[in-house]
Short mmCIF file of C-alpha atoms and ligand atoms in Angstrom, two decimals:
data_model
loop_
_atom_site.label_atom_id
_atom_site.label_comp_id
_atom_site.label_asym_id
_atom_site.label_seq_id
_atom_site.Cartn_x
_atom_site.Cartn_y
_atom_site.Cartn_z
CA MET A 300 -0.74 31.34 10.38
CA THR A 301 -4.45 31.80 9.64
CA VAL A 302 -6.00 28.96 7.72
CA LYS A 303 -8.35 30.02 4.90
CA PRO A 304 -11.91 28.74 5.43
CA ILE A 305 -13.59 25.99 3.48
CA HIS A 306 -17.02 26.95 2.14
CA ILE A 307 -19.92 24.51 2.31
CA ILE A 308 -23.12 25.18 0.40
CA GLY A 309 -26.15 23.49 1.96
CA GLY A 310 -26.76 22.77 5.65
CA GLY A 311 -28.65 19.49 5.28
CA LEU A 312 -27.51 16.07 6.42
CA ALA A 313 -24.32 16.07 4.32
CA GLY A 314 -23.34 19.74 4.70
CA SER A 315 -23.81 19.72 8.48
CA GLU A 316 -21.69 16.57 8.88
CA ALA A 317 -18.99 17.94 6.55
CA ALA A 318 -18.86 21.22 8.51
CA TRP A 319 -18.43 19.34 11.79
CA GLN A 320 -15.65 17.12 10.46
CA ILE A 321 -13.73 20.06 9.00
CA ALA A 322 -14.03 22.14 12.16
CA GLU A 323 -12.98 19.19 14.32
CA ALA A 324 -9.86 18.89 12.13
CA GLY A 325 -9.02 22.48 13.11
CA VAL A 326 -9.99 24.19 9.85
CA PRO A 327 -12.48 27.10 9.76
CA VAL A 328 -15.72 26.63 7.81
CA VAL A 329 -18.40 28.90 6.43
CA LEU A 330 -21.67 27.00 6.01
CA HIS A 331 -24.09 28.67 3.58
CA GLU A 332 -27.71 27.58 4.07
CA MET A 333 -30.47 29.31 2.13
CA ARG A 334 -33.32 28.51 4.53
CA PRO A 335 -35.22 30.47 5.86
CA VAL A 336 -34.38 33.15 3.25
CA ARG A 337 -35.44 30.76 0.51
CA GLY A 338 -37.26 27.44 1.05
CA THR A 339 -37.46 24.15 -0.85
CA GLU A 340 -40.52 22.12 -1.87
CA ALA A 341 -39.99 19.70 1.02
CA HIS A 342 -38.26 21.44 3.95
CA LYS A 343 -40.52 23.02 6.58
CA THR A 344 -38.15 24.57 9.15
CA GLU A 345 -34.99 26.62 9.25
CA GLY A 346 -33.11 23.96 11.22
CA LEU A 347 -29.91 22.40 9.92
CA ALA A 348 -30.09 18.67 9.06
CA GLU A 349 -33.87 18.75 8.76
CA LEU A 350 -35.38 15.34 8.01
CA VAL A 351 -37.83 16.00 5.17
CA CYS A 352 -39.82 12.81 5.42
CA SER A 353 -39.43 9.76 7.67
CA ASN A 354 -37.66 10.12 11.03
CA SER A 355 -35.70 6.88 10.68
CA PHE A 356 -32.02 6.24 10.10
CA ARG A 357 -33.05 2.62 9.47
CA SER A 358 -31.51 -0.49 11.03
CA ASP A 359 -28.92 -0.03 13.76
CA ASP A 360 -27.85 -3.69 13.54
CA SER A 361 -24.17 -3.53 12.65
CA LEU A 362 -23.81 -7.32 12.50
CA SER A 363 -26.17 -8.21 9.71
CA ASN A 364 -27.34 -4.97 8.14
CA ALA A 365 -25.34 -2.74 5.79
CA VAL A 366 -26.79 0.55 7.02
CA GLY A 367 -26.23 -0.59 10.62
CA GLN A 368 -22.59 -1.17 9.67
CA LEU A 369 -22.47 2.35 8.22
CA HIS A 370 -23.81 3.73 11.54
CA TRP A 371 -21.02 1.85 13.32
CA GLU A 372 -18.35 3.34 11.06
CA MET A 373 -19.76 6.84 11.41
CA ARG A 374 -19.78 6.54 15.21
CA ARG A 375 -16.16 5.42 15.01
CA LEU A 376 -15.35 8.53 12.95
CA GLY A 377 -17.07 10.98 15.31
CA SER A 378 -20.16 11.74 13.23
CA VAL A 379 -22.24 14.58 14.64
CA ILE A 380 -25.33 13.29 12.78
CA ILE A 381 -25.20 9.87 14.41
CA ALA A 382 -24.22 11.32 17.83
CA LYS A 383 -27.23 13.66 17.84
CA GLY A 384 -29.41 10.87 16.46
CA ASP A 385 -28.35 8.65 19.37
CA ALA A 386 -29.06 11.48 21.80
CA HIS A 387 -32.57 12.05 20.40
CA GLN A 388 -33.54 8.45 19.73
CA VAL A 389 -37.17 7.37 19.92
CA PRO A 390 -38.24 3.71 20.32
CA ALA A 391 -38.32 1.94 16.94
CA GLY A 392 -37.36 -1.70 17.43
CA GLY A 393 -34.03 -2.40 15.78
CA ALA A 394 -34.02 0.91 13.93
CA LEU A 395 -32.40 4.18 14.92
CA ALA A 396 -35.33 6.61 14.73
CA VAL A 397 -35.16 10.13 16.10
CA ASP A 398 -37.27 12.96 17.40
CA ARG A 399 -36.88 15.04 14.25
CA ASP A 400 -37.14 18.48 15.87
CA GLY A 401 -34.93 17.62 18.83
CA PHE A 402 -32.39 16.08 16.47
CA SER A 403 -32.29 19.03 14.05
CA GLN A 404 -32.13 21.55 16.90
CA ALA A 405 -29.23 19.64 18.48
CA VAL A 406 -27.25 19.57 15.22
CA THR A 407 -27.95 23.29 14.71
CA ALA A 408 -26.82 24.11 18.26
CA ALA A 409 -23.65 22.02 17.94
CA LEU A 410 -22.66 23.77 14.72
CA GLU A 411 -23.60 27.25 15.94
CA GLY A 412 -21.60 26.63 19.10
CA HIS A 413 -18.42 25.48 17.37
CA PRO A 414 -15.78 28.22 17.38
CA LEU A 415 -14.56 27.35 13.86
CA ILE A 416 -17.99 27.30 12.17
CA THR A 417 -19.74 30.39 10.78
CA ILE A 418 -23.28 29.98 9.47
CA ASP A 419 -24.37 32.26 6.64
CA ARG A 420 -28.10 32.17 5.89
CA ALA A 421 -28.07 32.95 2.15
CA GLU A 422 -28.69 31.24 -1.17
CA ILE A 423 -25.65 30.75 -3.36
CA ALA A 424 -27.43 31.57 -6.58
CA GLY A 425 -24.90 30.41 -9.16
CA LEU A 426 -21.36 29.08 -9.23
CA PRO A 427 -19.37 30.01 -6.08
CA PRO A 428 -17.09 33.08 -6.29
CA VAL A 429 -13.69 32.30 -7.81
CA ASP A 430 -11.78 33.18 -4.64
CA TRP A 431 -13.42 30.26 -2.78
CA ASP A 432 -10.70 27.74 -3.49
CA ASN A 433 -12.05 24.78 -1.49
CA VAL A 434 -15.83 24.33 -1.68
CA ILE A 435 -18.23 21.50 -0.83
CA ILE A 436 -21.59 21.56 -2.61
CA ALA A 437 -24.11 19.62 -0.53
CA THR A 438 -27.38 21.11 -1.74
CA GLY A 439 -29.26 17.83 -2.00
CA PRO A 440 -32.03 16.58 -4.29
CA LEU A 441 -33.79 19.97 -4.16
CA THR A 442 -30.81 22.13 -5.10
CA SER A 443 -32.03 25.66 -5.90
CA PRO A 444 -32.50 26.21 -9.64
CA ALA A 445 -29.94 29.03 -9.92
CA LEU A 446 -27.14 26.89 -8.49
CA ALA A 447 -28.30 23.84 -10.48
CA GLN A 448 -28.00 25.89 -13.66
CA GLY A 449 -24.51 27.02 -12.66
CA ILE A 450 -23.43 23.42 -12.12
CA GLN A 451 -25.01 22.40 -15.38
CA SER A 452 -23.02 25.07 -17.24
CA LEU A 453 -19.86 23.30 -16.05
CA THR A 454 -20.98 19.73 -16.57
CA GLY A 455 -23.07 19.83 -19.76
CA GLU A 456 -26.77 19.54 -20.48
CA ASP A 457 -27.30 15.89 -19.72
CA SER A 458 -25.21 15.60 -16.64
CA LEU A 459 -27.61 16.82 -13.98
CA ALA A 460 -30.63 14.55 -13.90
CA PHE A 461 -33.86 16.07 -12.76
CA PHE A 462 -35.70 12.83 -12.38
CA ASP A 463 -35.07 9.80 -10.36
CA ALA A 464 -36.63 7.06 -12.42
CA ILE A 465 -35.82 3.98 -10.52
CA ALA A 466 -36.32 0.36 -11.40
CA PRO A 467 -36.05 -2.19 -8.59
CA ILE A 468 -32.66 -3.78 -7.98
CA VAL A 469 -32.36 -7.41 -6.95
CA HIS A 470 -29.59 -9.33 -5.19
CA PHE A 471 -28.23 -11.83 -7.70
CA ASP A 472 -27.93 -14.62 -5.15
CA SER A 473 -31.70 -14.47 -4.53
CA VAL A 474 -32.59 -15.14 -8.20
CA ASP A 475 -33.61 -18.73 -8.97
CA MET A 476 -31.35 -19.59 -11.91
CA ASP A 477 -33.11 -22.97 -12.29
CA GLN A 478 -35.95 -20.94 -13.81
CA ALA A 479 -34.11 -17.92 -15.17
CA TRP A 480 -31.22 -17.96 -17.63
CA PHE A 481 -28.47 -15.69 -18.93
CA GLN A 482 -28.82 -14.43 -22.52
CA SER A 483 -28.74 -11.12 -24.38
CA ARG A 484 -31.54 -10.52 -26.84
CA TYR A 485 -30.53 -12.14 -30.17
CA ASP A 486 -27.27 -13.08 -28.39
CA LYS A 487 -26.07 -9.58 -29.24
CA VAL A 488 -22.57 -9.07 -27.90
CA GLY A 489 -22.41 -5.23 -27.90
CA PRO A 490 -19.56 -3.16 -26.45
CA GLY A 491 -18.28 -4.78 -23.27
CA GLY A 492 -20.89 -7.58 -23.49
CA THR A 493 -20.60 -11.32 -23.88
CA GLY A 494 -23.91 -12.14 -25.59
CA ALA A 495 -25.23 -13.51 -22.31
CA ASP A 496 -25.43 -10.40 -20.19
CA TYR A 497 -29.06 -10.35 -19.08
CA ILE A 498 -30.94 -12.57 -16.68
CA ASN A 499 -34.24 -13.60 -18.30
CA CYS A 500 -37.34 -14.61 -16.38
CA PRO A 501 -40.05 -16.28 -18.53
CA LEU A 502 -43.82 -15.92 -18.07
CA ASP A 503 -46.46 -18.05 -19.76
CA ARG A 504 -49.76 -16.53 -20.78
CA ASP A 505 -51.58 -17.21 -17.50
CA GLN A 506 -48.68 -15.86 -15.47
CA TYR A 507 -48.57 -12.72 -17.62
CA GLU A 508 -52.33 -12.09 -17.31
CA ALA A 509 -52.17 -12.58 -13.54
CA PHE A 510 -49.23 -10.19 -13.35
CA ILE A 511 -51.11 -7.49 -15.32
CA ASP A 512 -54.17 -7.95 -13.08
CA ALA A 513 -51.99 -7.48 -10.00
CA LEU A 514 -50.37 -4.36 -11.45
CA LEU A 515 -53.73 -2.79 -12.29
CA ALA A 516 -55.19 -3.56 -8.88
CA ALA A 517 -52.16 -2.44 -6.83
CA GLU A 518 -51.99 0.76 -4.80
CA LYS A 519 -49.85 3.49 -6.34
CA THR A 520 -47.99 6.33 -4.68
CA GLU A 521 -49.58 9.61 -5.69
CA PHE A 522 -47.22 12.36 -6.77
CA LYS A 523 -46.98 15.17 -4.26
CA GLU A 524 -47.61 18.70 -5.47
CA TRP A 525 -43.94 19.33 -6.17
CA GLU A 526 -43.69 16.17 -8.18
CA GLY A 527 -46.01 17.40 -10.92
CA THR A 528 -43.36 17.26 -13.60
CA PRO A 529 -44.30 15.20 -16.66
CA TYR A 530 -42.73 11.78 -17.29
CA PHE A 531 -39.81 11.48 -19.62
CA ASP A 532 -40.56 9.55 -22.79
CA GLY A 533 -39.24 6.05 -22.42
CA CYS A 534 -39.45 6.22 -18.66
CA LEU A 535 -43.12 5.47 -18.05
CA PRO A 536 -43.92 3.52 -14.90
CA ILE A 537 -44.88 -0.08 -15.73
CA GLU A 538 -48.32 0.28 -14.14
CA VAL A 539 -49.02 3.30 -16.38
CA MET A 540 -48.05 1.19 -19.40
CA ALA A 541 -50.37 -1.58 -18.20
CA GLU A 542 -53.21 0.93 -17.88
CA ARG A 543 -52.72 1.88 -21.54
CA GLY A 544 -53.41 -1.68 -22.63
CA ARG A 545 -52.91 -5.23 -21.40
CA GLU A 546 -50.45 -5.98 -24.20
CA THR A 547 -48.37 -2.79 -23.87
CA LEU A 548 -45.76 -4.34 -21.59
CA ARG A 549 -45.41 -7.36 -23.89
CA TRP A 550 -44.43 -4.93 -26.64
CA GLY A 551 -42.21 -2.96 -24.28
CA PRO A 552 -39.96 -4.03 -21.42
CA MET A 553 -41.48 -7.55 -21.28
CA LYS A 554 -41.14 -8.43 -24.95
CA PRO A 555 -40.15 -12.06 -25.41
CA VAL A 556 -38.42 -11.83 -28.82
CA GLY A 557 -34.84 -12.92 -29.51
CA LEU A 558 -34.67 -15.16 -26.46
CA THR A 559 -34.71 -18.94 -25.97
CA ASN A 560 -35.36 -20.43 -22.56
CA LYS A 561 -32.44 -22.78 -22.06
CA HIS A 562 -34.38 -24.77 -19.46
CA ASN A 563 -37.23 -25.30 -21.93
CA PRO A 564 -35.94 -24.51 -25.44
CA THR A 565 -38.98 -25.74 -27.39
CA VAL A 566 -41.52 -23.56 -25.57
CA LYS A 567 -41.56 -19.85 -26.39
CA ALA A 568 -42.16 -17.60 -23.38
CA TYR A 569 -45.25 -15.36 -23.65
CA ALA A 570 -43.40 -12.52 -21.94
CA VAL A 571 -39.92 -12.10 -20.44
CA VAL A 572 -38.64 -9.86 -17.67
CA GLN A 573 -34.98 -8.98 -18.13
CA LEU A 574 -32.52 -8.02 -15.43
CA ARG A 575 -29.29 -6.21 -16.22
CA GLN A 576 -26.10 -6.26 -14.20
CA ASP A 577 -26.03 -3.18 -12.04
CA ASN A 578 -22.61 -3.12 -10.41
CA ALA A 579 -19.12 -4.15 -11.37
CA LEU A 580 -19.13 -6.90 -8.76
CA GLY A 581 -22.07 -8.63 -10.44
CA THR A 582 -23.92 -8.95 -7.13
CA LEU A 583 -26.82 -6.68 -8.13
CA PHE A 584 -29.15 -6.73 -11.12
CA ASN A 585 -31.80 -4.15 -12.03
CA MET A 586 -35.16 -5.00 -13.55
CA THR A 587 -34.83 -3.45 -17.00
CA GLY A 588 -37.51 -0.88 -17.81
CA PHE A 589 -39.37 -1.59 -14.57
CA GLN A 590 -39.51 1.91 -13.10
CA THR A 591 -42.61 2.07 -10.98
CA LYS A 592 -44.48 4.11 -8.43
CA LEU A 593 -46.35 1.20 -6.92
CA LYS A 594 -46.37 1.41 -3.12
CA TYR A 595 -43.31 -0.33 -1.63
CA GLY A 596 -45.38 -2.99 0.13
CA GLU A 597 -47.07 -3.93 -3.15
CA GLN A 598 -43.87 -4.08 -5.20
CA ALA A 599 -42.14 -6.99 -3.49
CA ALA A 600 -45.27 -9.17 -3.58
CA ILE A 601 -46.05 -8.41 -7.23
CA PHE A 602 -42.50 -8.85 -8.51
CA ARG A 603 -42.22 -12.17 -6.67
CA MET A 604 -45.00 -13.42 -8.99
CA ILE A 605 -42.36 -13.48 -11.75
CA PRO A 606 -40.85 -16.97 -12.22
CA GLY A 607 -37.24 -16.89 -11.03
CA LEU A 608 -37.94 -13.99 -8.68
CA GLN A 609 -40.20 -15.87 -6.28
CA ASN A 610 -37.61 -15.45 -3.47
CA ALA A 611 -36.12 -12.19 -4.75
CA GLU A 612 -34.49 -9.91 -2.22
CA PHE A 613 -34.49 -6.28 -3.24
CA ALA A 614 -31.50 -3.99 -2.74
CA ARG A 615 -33.87 -1.15 -3.60
CA LEU A 616 -37.44 -0.83 -4.79
CA GLY A 617 -38.59 1.30 -7.70
CA GLY A 618 -39.85 4.87 -7.66
CA ILE A 619 -40.08 8.13 -9.56
CA HIS A 620 -39.56 11.56 -8.04
CA ARG A 621 -37.77 14.79 -8.77
CA ASN A 622 -34.17 14.51 -7.82
CA THR A 623 -31.10 16.47 -8.76
CA TYR A 624 -28.03 14.33 -8.92
CA LEU A 625 -24.82 14.18 -10.86
CA ASN A 626 -23.65 11.46 -13.17
CA SER A 627 -20.85 11.10 -10.64
CA PRO A 628 -18.82 8.22 -12.13
CA LYS A 629 -18.33 10.43 -15.18
CA LEU A 630 -18.01 13.83 -13.56
CA LEU A 631 -16.24 13.37 -10.22
CA ASP A 632 -12.75 12.16 -9.41
CA GLU A 633 -12.18 9.60 -6.65
CA ARG A 634 -12.00 12.40 -4.09
CA LEU A 635 -15.47 13.63 -5.04
CA ARG A 636 -14.08 16.71 -6.86
CA LEU A 637 -15.58 17.94 -10.10
CA LYS A 638 -13.10 17.02 -12.82
CA ALA A 639 -14.07 20.21 -14.72
CA ASP A 640 -13.32 22.42 -11.68
CA PRO A 641 -11.55 20.54 -8.85
CA ARG A 642 -12.02 23.30 -6.25
CA LEU A 643 -15.66 22.12 -6.16
CA ARG A 644 -16.25 18.92 -4.21
CA PHE A 645 -19.71 17.34 -3.91
CA ALA A 646 -21.35 15.59 -0.98
CA GLY A 647 -24.71 14.09 -0.05
CA GLN A 648 -27.58 12.98 -2.18
CA ILE A 649 -26.51 15.15 -5.14
CA THR A 650 -23.60 12.71 -5.66
CA GLY A 651 -25.95 9.78 -6.20
CA CYS A 652 -26.23 8.14 -2.84
CA GLU A 653 -29.67 7.87 -1.33
CA GLY A 654 -30.92 8.28 2.20
CA TYR A 655 -30.23 10.42 5.26
CA VAL A 656 -27.46 8.20 6.59
CA GLU A 657 -25.70 7.74 3.26
CA SER A 658 -25.88 11.49 2.56
CA ALA A 659 -24.35 12.26 5.95
CA ALA A 660 -21.68 9.56 5.44
CA ILE A 661 -20.57 11.10 2.15
CA GLY A 662 -20.60 14.51 3.86
CA LEU A 663 -18.33 13.05 6.52
CA LEU A 664 -15.86 11.77 3.95
CA ALA A 665 -15.99 14.92 1.78
CA GLY A 666 -15.37 17.04 4.90
CA ARG A 667 -12.34 14.97 5.86
CA MET A 668 -11.00 15.10 2.31
CA ALA A 669 -11.44 18.88 2.09
CA ALA A 670 -9.78 19.43 5.48
CA ALA A 671 -6.85 17.14 4.58
CA GLU A 672 -6.37 19.05 1.34
CA ARG A 673 -6.37 22.37 3.19
CA LEU A 674 -3.85 21.05 5.73
CA GLY A 675 -1.60 19.57 3.03
CA ARG A 676 -2.13 16.00 4.25
CA ASP A 677 -2.68 12.87 2.23
CA LEU A 678 -5.89 11.06 3.11
CA ALA A 679 -6.08 7.48 1.86
CA LEU A 680 -9.53 6.47 0.66
CA PRO A 681 -11.41 4.16 3.04
CA PRO A 682 -11.02 0.52 1.90
CA ALA A 683 -13.76 -0.70 -0.48
CA THR A 684 -14.50 -3.46 2.05
CA THR A 685 -15.89 -0.90 4.54
CA ALA A 686 -19.43 0.46 4.18
CA LEU A 687 -18.07 3.97 3.65
CA GLY A 688 -15.57 2.76 1.06
CA ALA A 689 -18.19 0.65 -0.74
CA LEU A 690 -20.55 3.63 -0.90
CA VAL A 691 -17.99 6.10 -2.25
CA ASN A 692 -16.82 3.48 -4.71
CA HIS A 693 -20.37 3.16 -6.04
CA ILE A 694 -20.51 6.94 -6.50
CA THR A 695 -17.19 7.53 -8.17
CA GLY A 696 -16.90 4.57 -10.44
CA GLY A 697 -17.86 1.22 -9.02
CA HIS A 698 -20.74 1.22 -11.42
CA ILE A 699 -20.58 -0.45 -14.80
CA VAL A 700 -21.36 1.28 -18.08
CA THR A 701 -24.51 -0.03 -19.75
CA ILE A 702 -23.86 -2.38 -22.62
CA ASP A 703 -26.57 -1.00 -24.82
CA GLU A 704 -27.78 2.45 -25.79
CA GLY A 705 -30.27 4.37 -23.72
CA PRO A 706 -30.28 6.46 -20.59
CA ARG A 707 -27.14 6.20 -18.48
CA SER A 708 -27.44 3.66 -15.76
CA PHE A 709 -26.01 5.42 -12.72
CA GLN A 710 -28.75 5.72 -10.13
CA PRO A 711 -28.88 6.83 -6.52
CA MET A 712 -28.58 3.94 -4.13
CA ASN A 713 -28.77 3.11 -0.46
CA ILE A 714 -25.86 1.26 1.09
CA ASN A 715 -26.38 -2.50 0.75
CA PHE A 716 -24.29 -5.65 0.84
CA GLY A 717 -24.32 -5.92 -2.93
CA LEU A 718 -21.87 -2.99 -3.02
CA PHE A 719 -19.31 -4.85 -0.89
CA PRO A 720 -16.60 -6.94 -2.57
CA HIS A 721 -17.09 -10.69 -2.40
CA ILE A 722 -15.78 -12.45 0.69
CA GLU A 723 -14.33 -15.93 1.03
CA GLY A 724 -14.04 -18.01 4.13
CA GLN A 725 -17.26 -17.27 5.99
CA ALA A 726 -18.68 -19.97 8.26
CA THR A 727 -20.11 -22.84 6.20
CA HIS A 728 -21.29 -24.95 9.14
CA GLY A 729 -23.36 -24.04 12.20
CA PRO A 730 -22.39 -24.76 15.82
CA ASP A 731 -24.23 -28.11 15.47
CA GLY A 732 -21.82 -29.10 12.69
CA LYS A 733 -24.60 -29.01 10.07
CA LYS A 734 -24.01 -27.33 6.71
CA LEU A 735 -25.58 -23.84 6.60
CA LYS A 736 -28.29 -23.34 3.98
CA GLY A 737 -30.75 -20.63 2.85
CA PRO A 738 -31.25 -17.76 5.33
CA ALA A 739 -28.65 -19.15 7.79
CA LYS A 740 -26.03 -19.12 5.01
CA SER A 741 -26.98 -15.56 4.08
CA VAL A 742 -26.69 -14.43 7.73
CA ALA A 743 -23.22 -16.03 7.99
CA ARG A 744 -22.15 -14.12 4.87
CA LYS A 745 -23.43 -10.81 6.29
CA HIS A 746 -21.64 -11.41 9.58
CA ALA A 747 -18.41 -12.11 7.73
CA LEU A 748 -18.80 -8.94 5.62
CA THR A 749 -19.42 -6.70 8.65
CA ALA A 750 -16.59 -8.28 10.66
CA ARG A 751 -14.20 -7.59 7.79
CA ALA A 752 -15.58 -4.04 7.40
CA LYS A 753 -15.08 -3.28 11.10
CA ALA A 754 -11.50 -4.54 11.14
CA GLU A 755 -10.61 -2.56 8.01
CA MET A 756 -12.37 0.59 9.21
CA GLU A 757 -10.57 0.34 12.52
CA ALA A 758 -7.21 0.13 10.73
CA TRP A 759 -8.07 3.03 8.40
CA ALA A 760 -9.38 5.29 11.20
CA GLY A 761 -6.37 4.45 13.37
CA GLY A 762 -3.99 5.40 10.54
CA VAL A 763 -5.78 8.73 10.02
CA GLU A 764 -5.56 9.53 13.75
CA VAL A 765 -1.83 8.80 13.89
CA GLN A 766 -1.29 11.06 10.89
CA ALA A 767 -3.31 13.91 12.48
CA ALA A 768 -1.31 13.66 15.72
CA GLU A 769 2.08 13.94 13.95
C1 LIG B 248 -39.34 14.59 -0.55
C2 LIG B 248 -38.18 13.74 -0.13
C3 LIG B 248 -38.37 12.76 0.83
C4 LIG B 248 -37.30 11.98 1.28
N1 LIG B 248 -37.52 11.07 2.24
C5 LIG B 248 -36.49 10.35 2.74
C6 LIG B 248 -36.68 9.45 3.82
O1 LIG B 248 -37.79 9.29 4.31
N2 LIG B 248 -35.62 8.77 4.30
C7 LIG B 248 -34.37 8.94 3.79
O2 LIG B 248 -33.43 8.31 4.29
N3 LIG B 248 -34.17 9.77 2.74
C8 LIG B 248 -35.18 10.49 2.21
N4 LIG B 248 -34.98 11.34 1.16
C9 LIG B 248 -33.69 11.33 0.47
C10 LIG B 248 -32.49 12.03 1.13
O3 LIG B 248 -31.94 11.20 2.06
C11 LIG B 248 -32.74 13.34 1.76
O4 LIG B 248 -33.14 14.18 0.74
C12 LIG B 248 -31.49 13.89 2.48
O5 LIG B 248 -31.93 14.98 3.21
C13 LIG B 248 -30.34 14.27 1.59
O6 LIG B 248 -29.32 14.93 2.33
P1 LIG B 248 -28.47 16.12 1.68
O7 LIG B 248 -27.64 16.71 2.75
O8 LIG B 248 -27.80 15.65 0.46
O9 LIG B 248 -29.59 17.18 1.22
P2 LIG B 248 -30.59 18.01 2.14
O10 LIG B 248 -30.74 17.41 3.47
O11 LIG B 248 -31.79 18.27 1.31
O12 LIG B 248 -29.80 19.38 2.36
C14 LIG B 248 -29.55 20.28 1.30
C15 LIG B 248 -29.60 21.67 1.87
O13 LIG B 248 -29.13 22.59 0.89
C16 LIG B 248 -29.91 23.77 0.95
N5 LIG B 248 -29.75 24.43 -0.37
C17 LIG B 248 -30.19 24.01 -1.58
N6 LIG B 248 -29.76 24.85 -2.55
C18 LIG B 248 -29.03 25.83 -1.93
C19 LIG B 248 -28.32 26.97 -2.39
N7 LIG B 248 -28.25 27.29 -3.70
N8 LIG B 248 -27.68 27.77 -1.48
C20 LIG B 248 -27.72 27.45 -0.15
N9 LIG B 248 -28.38 26.37 0.34
C21 LIG B 248 -29.01 25.56 -0.54
C22 LIG B 248 -31.30 23.26 1.27
O14 LIG B 248 -32.09 24.26 1.86
C23 LIG B 248 -31.00 22.12 2.25
O15 LIG B 248 -30.99 22.55 3.59
C24 LIG B 248 -36.02 12.15 0.70
C25 LIG B 248 -35.83 13.12 -0.28
C26 LIG B 248 -36.89 13.92 -0.69
C27 LIG B 248 -36.65 14.97 -1.73
#
């Protein structure tokens, strides 16, 4: 019996990985890639899986780094992206960095050489034809406008964001709650709130003035040519607000009204930075209204000037650039299919993950899901305790709904330990019998999280292999 092909649109990191996984499962694939017929603002070659910017897949440490753990899981699942990355590695300390041309050429050759993969160099300029019954859309942050419009016609005006306005996100356990406190402005409860939903960090006048000085003096990332789109109202970078006047932030995201510092109730803060819960687990908090295009190196130092954040660890830093991504928790089901048209499955950065590795990882999972569907098999979702499971959970619904009005809160994110469910029972004492504190405690927690992830990934992958062999 001939098996009908699965169509993939976009031969980037996610689409290439998805194609490989589907073909390896024995299902034919047609991969539609518009380059070189039509280019994007960032791609420069016609190679599949082109890296548009840095050549790094980030840390390869699978013991104490979340992206390293994701590498480990992808290797376990036969990822072509990680295999070719390993084969074309260049020295980069603990990171997996690659020779970008050698890497892209190797992925292209592997896909071109696979008997079940056909590569079609053409733009899909609108919704896919109706007779394509199993489609993966992996067209990335620079999806061509004609296809973006087609998707928008299915999802509604507001559902495809064209800007990535990102405020920094902080690990809750790095916030100093002896200085900060929980309270919503005017103790407002709001839908789903408790009246104490925000973390508040108080600044006195001197601290505020020093913070503004640092913002004004800091180096900013200049928009590239393709980023010349105007800012949305209500989404101005904080440094732009500071340039408009030293008091602007105090009347905007740093306004101190409706709040009482529980550590110092008689003294009114001159300004307050608020952080809002960012994930259902309560392990991550975003800095409300703090979208910024300060250079990464500057951000951490400047934000650590804020009382309560002096030791802050950032799950992601802020930034603003054009980015096409779906409001996935609303629009996709748990198998990454569009609720409005389930023959369309999404993968890669367009789903709201961020980064080469994460995009490829979601491509891997989407490919396996699409192949299982075609073969009439059930594919259990990877456990939320694995890096892959934690990432897909973030995309399809792990995220909380904001408690107050304003732009929706779902934002693209790299894999990080804040997305993993809490773990009990990690080592509390070192080999010397002394109680672990500070960084040593944090390392023990990371080791426990990655050990659990590996065991659970091993069990999941083993189960999938048994099923495929039956
Ligand atoms: C300018 C920029 C810099 C970035 N820098 C980094 C970085 O340094 N490190 C990092 O980890 N991440 C970076 N990212 C984020 C992200 O990881 C990458 O964009 C990543 O390539 C996303 O993978 P993807 O497969 O989802 O999309 P892509 O790799 O972009 O692949 C999408 C593919 O779809 C094709 N396509 C688009 N529309 C159509 C259509 N209608 N028909 C057919 N084909 C189509 C495109 O040509 C492209 O090949 C950057 C993103 C941008 C935009």
